[in-house]
Coordinates of C-alpha atoms and ligand atoms in Angstrom, one line a residue:
M235 CA -16.2 -83.8 -95.8
R236 CA -14.7 -85.4 -98.8
H237 CA -13.1 -88.7 -99.4
I238 CA -10.0 -89.5 -101.2
S239 CA -8.4 -92.9 -102.3
L240 CA -4.5 -92.4 -102.7
L241 CA -2.8 -94.8 -105.0
G242 CA 1.2 -94.7 -104.4
S243 CA 0.9 -93.3 -100.8
T244 CA 4.3 -94.1 -99.8
G245 CA 6.1 -92.2 -102.5
S246 CA 7.2 -88.6 -103.2
I247 CA 3.6 -87.4 -104.5
G248 CA 1.9 -89.7 -102.0
T249 CA 3.7 -88.3 -98.9
Q250 CA 3.2 -84.8 -100.0
T251 CA -0.4 -85.8 -100.5
L252 CA -0.9 -86.8 -97.1
E253 CA 0.9 -83.6 -95.9
V254 CA -1.7 -81.4 -97.7
V255 CA -4.6 -83.7 -96.3
R256 CA -3.0 -83.2 -92.7
A257 CA -2.9 -79.6 -93.0
C258 CA -6.3 -79.1 -94.4
G259 CA -7.9 -81.4 -92.2
D260 CA -11.3 -81.7 -94.2
Y261 CA -10.6 -84.8 -96.5
K262 CA -10.8 -88.3 -95.1
V263 CA -8.5 -90.9 -96.3
C264 CA -10.6 -94.1 -97.3
A265 CA -7.9 -96.2 -99.3
L266 CA -4.4 -96.3 -99.5
A267 CA -2.3 -98.3 -102.0
A268 CA 1.6 -98.8 -102.3
G269 CA 4.0 -101.3 -103.5
S270 CA 6.0 -102.6 -100.9
N271 CA 7.0 -100.1 -98.1
V272 CA 5.0 -101.7 -95.3
A273 CA 6.9 -99.8 -92.5
L274 CA 5.5 -96.4 -94.0
L275 CA 2.1 -97.8 -94.8
E276 CA 1.7 -99.2 -91.3
Q277 CA 2.2 -95.5 -90.0
Q278 CA -0.1 -94.3 -92.5
M279 CA -2.7 -96.5 -91.4
R280 CA -2.3 -95.4 -87.9
E281 CA -2.7 -91.9 -88.7
F282 CA -5.2 -92.0 -91.3
S283 CA -7.4 -94.9 -90.4
P284 CA -8.3 -95.9 -94.0
K285 CA -11.1 -98.5 -94.8
L286 CA -9.0 -100.3 -97.2
V287 CA -5.3 -100.8 -98.0
C288 CA -3.5 -102.3 -100.9
V289 CA -0.1 -103.7 -101.2
W290 CA 1.4 -105.2 -104.4
T291 CA 2.8 -108.7 -103.2
P292 CA 1.2 -111.3 -101.0
E293 CA 4.4 -111.2 -99.0
A294 CA 4.2 -107.8 -98.2
A295 CA 0.5 -108.1 -97.3
A296 CA 1.1 -111.0 -94.9
D297 CA 3.8 -108.9 -93.3
L298 CA 1.6 -105.7 -93.1
K299 CA -1.3 -107.8 -91.5
V300 CA 1.0 -109.0 -88.7
R301 CA 1.9 -105.3 -88.2
T302 CA -1.5 -103.9 -88.1
A303 CA -3.6 -106.8 -86.6
D304 CA -5.0 -104.6 -83.8
L305 CA -6.4 -102.0 -86.5
G306 CA -8.8 -104.5 -88.2
I307 CA -8.4 -102.6 -91.8
R308 CA -8.8 -104.8 -94.6
I309 CA -5.6 -105.4 -96.6
V310 CA -5.7 -106.4 -100.3
T311 CA -3.2 -107.1 -103.0
G312 CA -2.2 -107.0 -106.7
M313 CA -4.1 -105.5 -109.6
E314 CA -7.3 -106.7 -108.2
G315 CA -6.7 -105.0 -105.0
L316 CA -5.4 -102.1 -106.5
M317 CA -8.8 -101.7 -108.7
E318 CA -10.6 -102.1 -105.5
A319 CA -9.0 -99.3 -103.9
A320 CA -9.6 -97.2 -107.2
I321 CA -13.3 -97.7 -106.9
I322 CA -14.0 -97.8 -103.3
P323 CA -17.6 -96.5 -102.8
E324 CA -16.6 -93.8 -100.3
A325 CA -14.1 -92.0 -102.6
D326 CA -15.0 -88.9 -104.3
I327 CA -11.6 -88.3 -105.8
V328 CA -8.6 -90.9 -106.4
L329 CA -5.2 -89.3 -106.5
T330 CA -3.3 -91.7 -108.7
A331 CA 0.7 -91.4 -107.9
V332 CA 1.8 -94.8 -108.7
V333 CA 5.0 -95.0 -111.0
G334 CA 4.6 -96.7 -114.3
M335 CA 1.9 -98.1 -116.5
V336 CA 0.5 -100.1 -113.6
G337 CA -1.7 -97.0 -113.4
I338 CA -3.7 -97.4 -116.3
R339 CA -6.3 -100.1 -115.2
P340 CA -6.9 -98.5 -111.6
T341 CA -7.6 -95.3 -113.2
I342 CA -10.0 -96.7 -115.8
A343 CA -11.9 -98.4 -113.2
A344 CA -12.2 -95.2 -111.2
I345 CA -13.4 -93.2 -114.0
R346 CA -16.0 -95.8 -114.8
A347 CA -17.0 -95.5 -111.0
G348 CA -17.6 -91.9 -111.4
K349 CA -14.5 -90.7 -109.3
D350 CA -12.8 -87.5 -110.1
I351 CA -9.0 -88.2 -111.0
A352 CA -6.2 -86.2 -109.7
L353 CA -3.5 -87.3 -111.9
A354 CA 0.3 -87.6 -110.9
N355 CA 0.9 -90.7 -112.9
K356 CA 1.6 -89.3 -116.4
E357 CA 2.8 -92.8 -118.0
T358 CA -1.0 -93.4 -117.8
L359 CA -1.9 -90.6 -120.1
V360 CA 1.2 -91.0 -122.3
T361 CA 0.2 -94.7 -123.3
A362 CA -3.5 -94.6 -122.9
G363 CA -4.4 -90.8 -123.2
H364 CA -6.6 -92.0 -126.4
I365 CA -8.8 -94.2 -123.9
I366 CA -8.6 -92.1 -120.6
M367 CA -9.8 -88.8 -122.0
P368 CA -12.8 -89.8 -124.1
L369 CA -13.8 -92.1 -121.2
A370 CA -13.7 -89.4 -118.5
K371 CA -16.1 -87.0 -120.9
E372 CA -18.6 -89.7 -121.3
C373 CA -18.4 -90.5 -117.5
G374 CA -18.6 -86.9 -116.6
V375 CA -15.6 -87.1 -114.4
R376 CA -12.9 -84.4 -114.1
I377 CA -9.0 -85.3 -114.7
L378 CA -7.3 -82.9 -112.4
P379 CA -3.6 -82.5 -113.3
V380 CA -0.9 -83.0 -110.3
D381 CA 2.2 -82.6 -112.5
S382 CA 3.5 -79.0 -111.8
E383 CA 3.5 -77.9 -115.6
H384 CA 0.2 -79.2 -116.1
S385 CA -1.3 -77.7 -113.2
A386 CA 0.3 -74.3 -114.1
I387 CA -1.2 -74.7 -117.7
F388 CA -4.6 -75.7 -116.2
Q389 CA -4.6 -72.7 -113.8
C390 CA -3.5 -70.4 -116.9
L391 CA -6.5 -71.7 -118.8
Q392 CA -8.9 -70.8 -116.0
G393 CA -11.4 -68.2 -117.6
N394 CA -10.2 -68.5 -121.2
E395 CA -11.6 -70.2 -123.9
R396 CA -9.5 -73.6 -124.9
N397 CA -9.9 -72.7 -128.7
S398 CA -8.0 -69.4 -128.3
V399 CA -4.8 -71.0 -127.1
S400 CA -2.0 -70.6 -129.8
R401 CA 0.7 -72.0 -127.9
I402 CA 1.7 -73.9 -124.8
L403 CA 4.9 -73.2 -123.4
L404 CA 6.1 -76.1 -121.1
T405 CA 8.9 -75.0 -119.0
A406 CA 11.9 -77.4 -118.1
S407 CA 14.8 -77.1 -115.8
G408 CA 17.1 -78.8 -118.0
G409 CA 18.0 -81.0 -115.3
P410 CA 21.7 -81.4 -113.5
F411 CA 23.5 -82.1 -116.8
R412 CA 22.1 -78.8 -118.8
G413 CA 24.8 -77.4 -121.0
R414 CA 27.0 -80.8 -121.1
K415 CA 28.1 -82.5 -124.4
R416 CA 27.4 -86.2 -125.2
E417 CA 31.1 -86.9 -124.6
E418 CA 30.7 -85.5 -121.2
L419 CA 27.8 -87.5 -120.3
K420 CA 29.1 -91.0 -121.0
N421 CA 30.5 -91.5 -117.5
I422 CA 27.5 -90.3 -115.5
Q423 CA 26.8 -92.3 -112.3
V424 CA 23.6 -93.2 -110.8
E425 CA 24.5 -90.7 -107.8
D426 CA 25.1 -87.7 -110.1
A427 CA 21.7 -88.4 -112.1
L428 CA 19.8 -88.6 -108.9
K429 CA 20.5 -84.9 -108.1
H430 CA 17.9 -82.8 -109.3
P431 CA 18.8 -79.0 -109.1
N432 CA 15.3 -77.8 -107.9
W433 CA 13.0 -80.8 -107.0
S434 CA 13.0 -83.5 -104.6
M435 CA 11.0 -86.5 -106.5
G436 CA 11.0 -90.3 -106.7
R437 CA 13.9 -91.9 -108.4
K438 CA 12.7 -92.8 -111.8
I439 CA 11.2 -89.3 -112.6
T440 CA 14.6 -87.9 -111.3
I441 CA 16.5 -89.8 -113.9
D442 CA 13.8 -88.8 -116.5
S443 CA 14.1 -85.2 -115.7
S444 CA 18.1 -85.6 -116.1
T445 CA 17.7 -87.2 -119.6
M446 CA 15.0 -84.9 -120.5
V447 CA 12.6 -87.8 -121.4
N448 CA 10.2 -86.4 -118.6
K449 CA 9.7 -83.5 -120.4
G450 CA 9.1 -85.8 -123.5
L451 CA 6.5 -87.7 -121.5
E452 CA 5.1 -84.4 -120.2
V453 CA 4.6 -83.2 -124.0
M454 CA 2.4 -86.2 -124.6
E455 CA 0.5 -85.8 -121.4
A456 CA -0.1 -82.2 -122.1
R457 CA -1.5 -83.0 -125.8
W458 CA -4.2 -85.5 -124.1
L459 CA -5.0 -83.1 -121.0
F460 CA -5.5 -80.0 -123.0
D461 CA -6.6 -81.6 -126.3
V462 CA -4.0 -79.7 -128.2
P463 CA -2.2 -80.7 -131.2
L464 CA 1.7 -81.6 -130.6
D465 CA 2.9 -78.8 -133.0
K466 CA 1.2 -76.2 -130.4
I467 CA 3.5 -77.5 -127.6
E468 CA 7.0 -76.0 -127.2
V469 CA 9.5 -76.8 -124.5
L470 CA 11.5 -73.8 -123.1
V471 CA 14.2 -74.6 -120.7
Q472 CA 14.1 -72.0 -117.6
P473 CA 16.7 -73.5 -115.2
K474 CA 15.4 -72.3 -112.0
S475 CA 12.0 -73.8 -112.1
I476 CA 10.0 -70.3 -111.1
I477 CA 7.7 -70.3 -114.1
H478 CA 5.9 -73.7 -114.0
S479 CA 4.5 -73.3 -117.5
M480 CA 2.8 -70.7 -119.8
V481 CA 0.0 -70.5 -122.4
E482 CA -0.1 -68.1 -125.2
F483 CA -3.3 -67.1 -126.4
E484 CA -4.3 -66.0 -130.3
D485 CA -4.0 -62.3 -129.1
G486 CA -0.7 -62.8 -128.1
A487 CA -1.2 -62.6 -124.3
V488 CA 0.9 -64.9 -122.3
M489 CA -0.5 -66.1 -118.9
A490 CA 2.1 -68.0 -116.7
Q491 CA 1.8 -69.7 -113.3
L492 CA 5.0 -68.9 -111.1
G493 CA 5.9 -70.1 -107.7
T494 CA 8.7 -71.6 -105.6
P495 CA 9.1 -75.3 -106.5
D496 CA 6.6 -77.1 -104.4
M497 CA 4.5 -80.0 -105.3
K498 CA 2.1 -79.4 -102.5
L499 CA 0.6 -76.5 -104.5
P500 CA -0.6 -78.5 -107.6
I501 CA -1.7 -81.3 -105.3
Q502 CA -3.7 -79.0 -103.3
Y503 CA -5.0 -77.2 -106.4
A504 CA -6.3 -80.6 -107.7
L505 CA -7.9 -81.7 -104.4
Y506 CA -9.8 -78.4 -104.0
Y507 CA -10.3 -77.1 -107.5
P508 CA -11.5 -74.5 -108.3
R509 CA -10.9 -73.2 -104.8
R510 CA -7.7 -71.7 -103.6
R511 CA -6.7 -71.9 -100.1
F512 CA -3.7 -71.0 -97.9
L513 CA -0.7 -73.1 -98.3
A514 CA 2.0 -72.8 -95.9
G515 CA 5.7 -72.3 -97.7
D516 CA 8.2 -70.0 -98.9
R517 CA 6.9 -67.1 -101.4
L518 CA 9.0 -65.9 -104.3
D519 CA 10.9 -62.8 -103.7
F520 CA 11.4 -61.1 -107.0
T521 CA 14.1 -58.7 -106.0
A522 CA 16.0 -61.4 -104.6
L523 CA 15.5 -63.4 -107.6
K524 CA 16.4 -60.5 -110.0
E525 CA 16.3 -62.5 -113.1
I526 CA 14.6 -65.7 -114.8
T527 CA 16.5 -66.9 -117.9
F528 CA 15.5 -68.9 -120.7
E529 CA 17.2 -71.2 -123.2
A530 CA 16.1 -73.5 -126.2
P531 CA 16.4 -77.5 -125.4
D532 CA 19.4 -79.2 -126.6
P533 CA 18.1 -81.8 -128.9
V534 CA 21.6 -83.3 -129.7
N535 CA 22.8 -84.2 -126.4
F536 CA 19.5 -84.7 -124.9
P537 CA 17.7 -86.6 -127.7
G538 CA 15.0 -87.9 -125.3
L539 CA 12.7 -85.0 -126.2
A540 CA 12.9 -85.5 -129.8
L541 CA 12.3 -89.1 -129.6
A542 CA 8.9 -88.2 -127.5
F543 CA 7.8 -85.7 -130.1
R544 CA 8.3 -88.5 -132.7
A545 CA 6.5 -91.1 -130.6
G546 CA 3.7 -88.4 -129.9
R547 CA 3.4 -87.7 -133.8
T548 CA 3.3 -91.2 -134.8
G549 CA 1.0 -92.3 -131.9
G550 CA -0.5 -95.7 -131.6
T551 CA 1.7 -98.1 -129.7
L552 CA 4.6 -95.9 -130.3
P553 CA 4.4 -93.9 -127.1
V554 CA 3.8 -97.1 -125.2
V555 CA 7.2 -98.2 -126.6
F556 CA 8.8 -95.0 -125.8
N557 CA 7.7 -95.0 -122.1
A558 CA 8.2 -99.0 -121.6
A559 CA 11.6 -98.7 -123.4
N560 CA 12.6 -95.8 -120.9
E561 CA 11.1 -97.7 -117.8
W562 CA 13.4 -100.7 -118.7
A563 CA 16.4 -98.6 -119.3
V564 CA 16.3 -96.5 -116.2
A565 CA 15.8 -99.5 -114.1
K566 CA 18.9 -101.1 -115.7
F567 CA 20.8 -97.8 -115.2
L568 CA 19.7 -97.8 -111.4
S569 CA 20.9 -101.1 -110.9
R570 CA 24.2 -100.1 -112.9
E571 CA 23.7 -102.5 -115.8
I572 CA 23.8 -100.2 -118.3
G573 CA 25.5 -96.8 -118.8
Y574 CA 23.5 -93.4 -119.0
L575 CA 23.8 -92.7 -122.6
D576 CA 22.4 -96.3 -123.2
I577 CA 19.1 -94.9 -121.7
A578 CA 18.2 -92.8 -125.1
D579 CA 19.8 -95.4 -127.1
S580 CA 17.6 -98.0 -125.9
I581 CA 14.4 -95.9 -126.4
E582 CA 15.6 -95.3 -129.8
A583 CA 16.3 -98.9 -130.9
A584 CA 13.0 -100.2 -129.2
M585 CA 11.2 -97.6 -131.3
N586 CA 13.0 -98.4 -134.5
A587 CA 12.2 -101.9 -134.2
H588 CA 8.6 -101.5 -133.5
T589 CA 5.6 -102.2 -135.6
V590 CA 3.1 -99.5 -134.9
K591 CA -0.5 -100.6 -134.0
E592 CA -3.3 -98.0 -134.4
D593 CA -5.7 -97.1 -131.5
P594 CA -4.6 -99.8 -129.1
D595 CA -6.9 -101.1 -126.5
V596 CA -5.6 -101.8 -122.9
D597 CA -4.5 -105.3 -123.7
T598 CA -2.7 -104.4 -126.7
I599 CA -0.9 -101.5 -124.9
L600 CA 0.4 -103.8 -122.1
Q601 CA 1.4 -106.5 -124.7
A602 CA 3.5 -103.6 -126.4
E603 CA 5.0 -102.9 -123.0
Q604 CA 5.9 -106.6 -122.5
E605 CA 7.2 -106.8 -125.9
T606 CA 9.4 -103.8 -125.5
Y607 CA 11.0 -105.4 -122.2
A608 CA 11.8 -108.6 -124.0
F609 CA 13.2 -106.8 -127.2
L610 CA 15.4 -105.0 -124.9
E611 CA 16.4 -107.6 -122.5
Q612 CA 17.4 -110.0 -125.4
A613 CA 19.2 -107.1 -127.1
H614 CA 20.9 -106.6 -123.7
R615 CA 21.9 -110.1 -123.2
S616 CA 23.3 -110.7 -126.8
Ligands
NDP244 P1 7.9 -92.6 -106.1 O1 8.9 -93.5 -106.7 O2 8.5 -91.8 -105.2 O3 6.4 -93.3 -105.5 C1 5.8 -94.4 -106.2 C2 4.6 -94.9 -105.4 O4 4.2 -95.8 -106.2 C3 5.2 -95.4 -104.1 O5 4.1 -95.3 -103.2 C4 5.2 -97.0 -104.5 O6 5.2 -97.9 -103.4 C5 3.9 -97.0 -105.5 N1 4.2 -98.2 -106.2 C6 5.1 -98.7 -106.9 N2 4.6 -99.8 -107.6 C7 3.2 -100.2 -107.3 C8 2.3 -101.1 -107.6 N3 2.7 -101.9 -108.1 N4 1.2 -101.0 -106.8 C9 0.9 -99.9 -106.3 N5 1.8 -99.0 -105.7 C10 2.9 -99.1 -106.4 O7 7.4 -91.9 -107.4 P2 6.8 -90.4 -107.4 O8 6.1 -90.2 -106.2 O9 7.9 -89.4 -107.7 O10 6.0 -90.3 -108.8 C11 4.7 -91.0 -108.9 C12 4.2 -90.6 -110.2 O11 3.9 -89.1 -110.2 C13 5.1 -90.9 -111.3 O12 4.2 -91.2 -112.6 C14 5.9 -89.5 -111.7 O13 6.1 -89.4 -113.1 C15 4.8 -88.5 -111.5 N6 5.1 -87.2 -110.7 C16 6.0 -87.2 -109.7 C17 6.3 -85.9 -109.6 C18 7.3 -85.8 -108.4 O14 7.5 -84.4 -107.7 N7 7.8 -86.5 -107.6 C19 6.0 -84.6 -110.5 C20 5.2 -84.8 -111.4 C21 4.7 -86.3 -111.7 P3 6.3 -98.5 -102.5 O15 7.0 -97.0 -102.1 O16 5.8 -99.1 -101.5 O17 7.1 -99.1 -103.5
MG245 MG1 6.5 -82.2 -114.2

């Protein structure tokens, strides 16, 4: 039996991971971590009997301790607790599905402890890929992608030589506002942006998908995961999310991974790699589908993608600023303090104001994150 530590267990990816674990029956959950959803954590603790559980705040921990006093499970808090969950000796694999840069330190700790990483938390690779990937190599651990596009690329690469890749074709749905002009995007409300046409996901990534910022983060994520230069990565809009991504090789062959949009497939593939096993769910019906259509992304009305390419090409701390500015802006948009178009504008303003530091260590990354928040907060107030 293999053991899994699951960070972000109460979220969209976290709960789907537990569905996979429940259906497969041969993984033991040894640690769970979440932010503040103690009601769901309590249920998860009762069902999966982990050895250790982490919640972010002491208040949430106090509440959880009362709720689960009969279980005698150890409960820890904060970054220290999250790191402890990431390096728990029993775990063979750590699936990191927390949202945001809070994922960096536990991922590094888990790699150092020799754990394989199933990575959903893309912000970690975007901002610290230059640290994570060499460290994983040095420690002999695998970084297994959970993001559906990256899992698709990873699946297409099986049995092929990495140096024979000529292009990565990263597919995008284009989000709920595909085809609209900037003028028409001005008054978009939170409720509109939270409706993704194909995928049901956490709030932050759903907004990111609507602005194309998610695709920008994925371009940078792909660059680190597959060790390819940015100019070999192309984004292709494919509105129905049937093709999860493609790889073109130097002989002109294109491999693609297709399927109904279901995150349980990439989650299960990461947990059982290189094995495939049965997964319940809908199958593609090509005659009913009839066609799969493609478009180029729209750089004018959805500038998030171009800004990501700029951040990725410049490197250093600029991807941190791109990511942190987006996190700040999405949170403000969700709390209705800024408008929809202000998201991309905030990212651009923060990037323009930033002086890039090369090859940042984790402290420098987290410092750039805080400076970005402070810059935007001040600009917002004045
Ligand atoms: P959700 O918002 O649904 O879930 C986030 C999880 O992280 C929750 O369990 C939350 O706990 C937990 N969390 C938040 N803050 C902390 C913290 N400080 N310490 C510990 N746990 C914390 O997000 P998603 O599941 O949608 O996304 C997770 C990650 O996976 C993101 O990086 C996203 O970009 C990526 N991803 C998601 C996909 C999807 O389909 N959802 C697809 C591809 C990638 P709580 O609920 O208790 O606050
Ligand atoms: Mg994705």
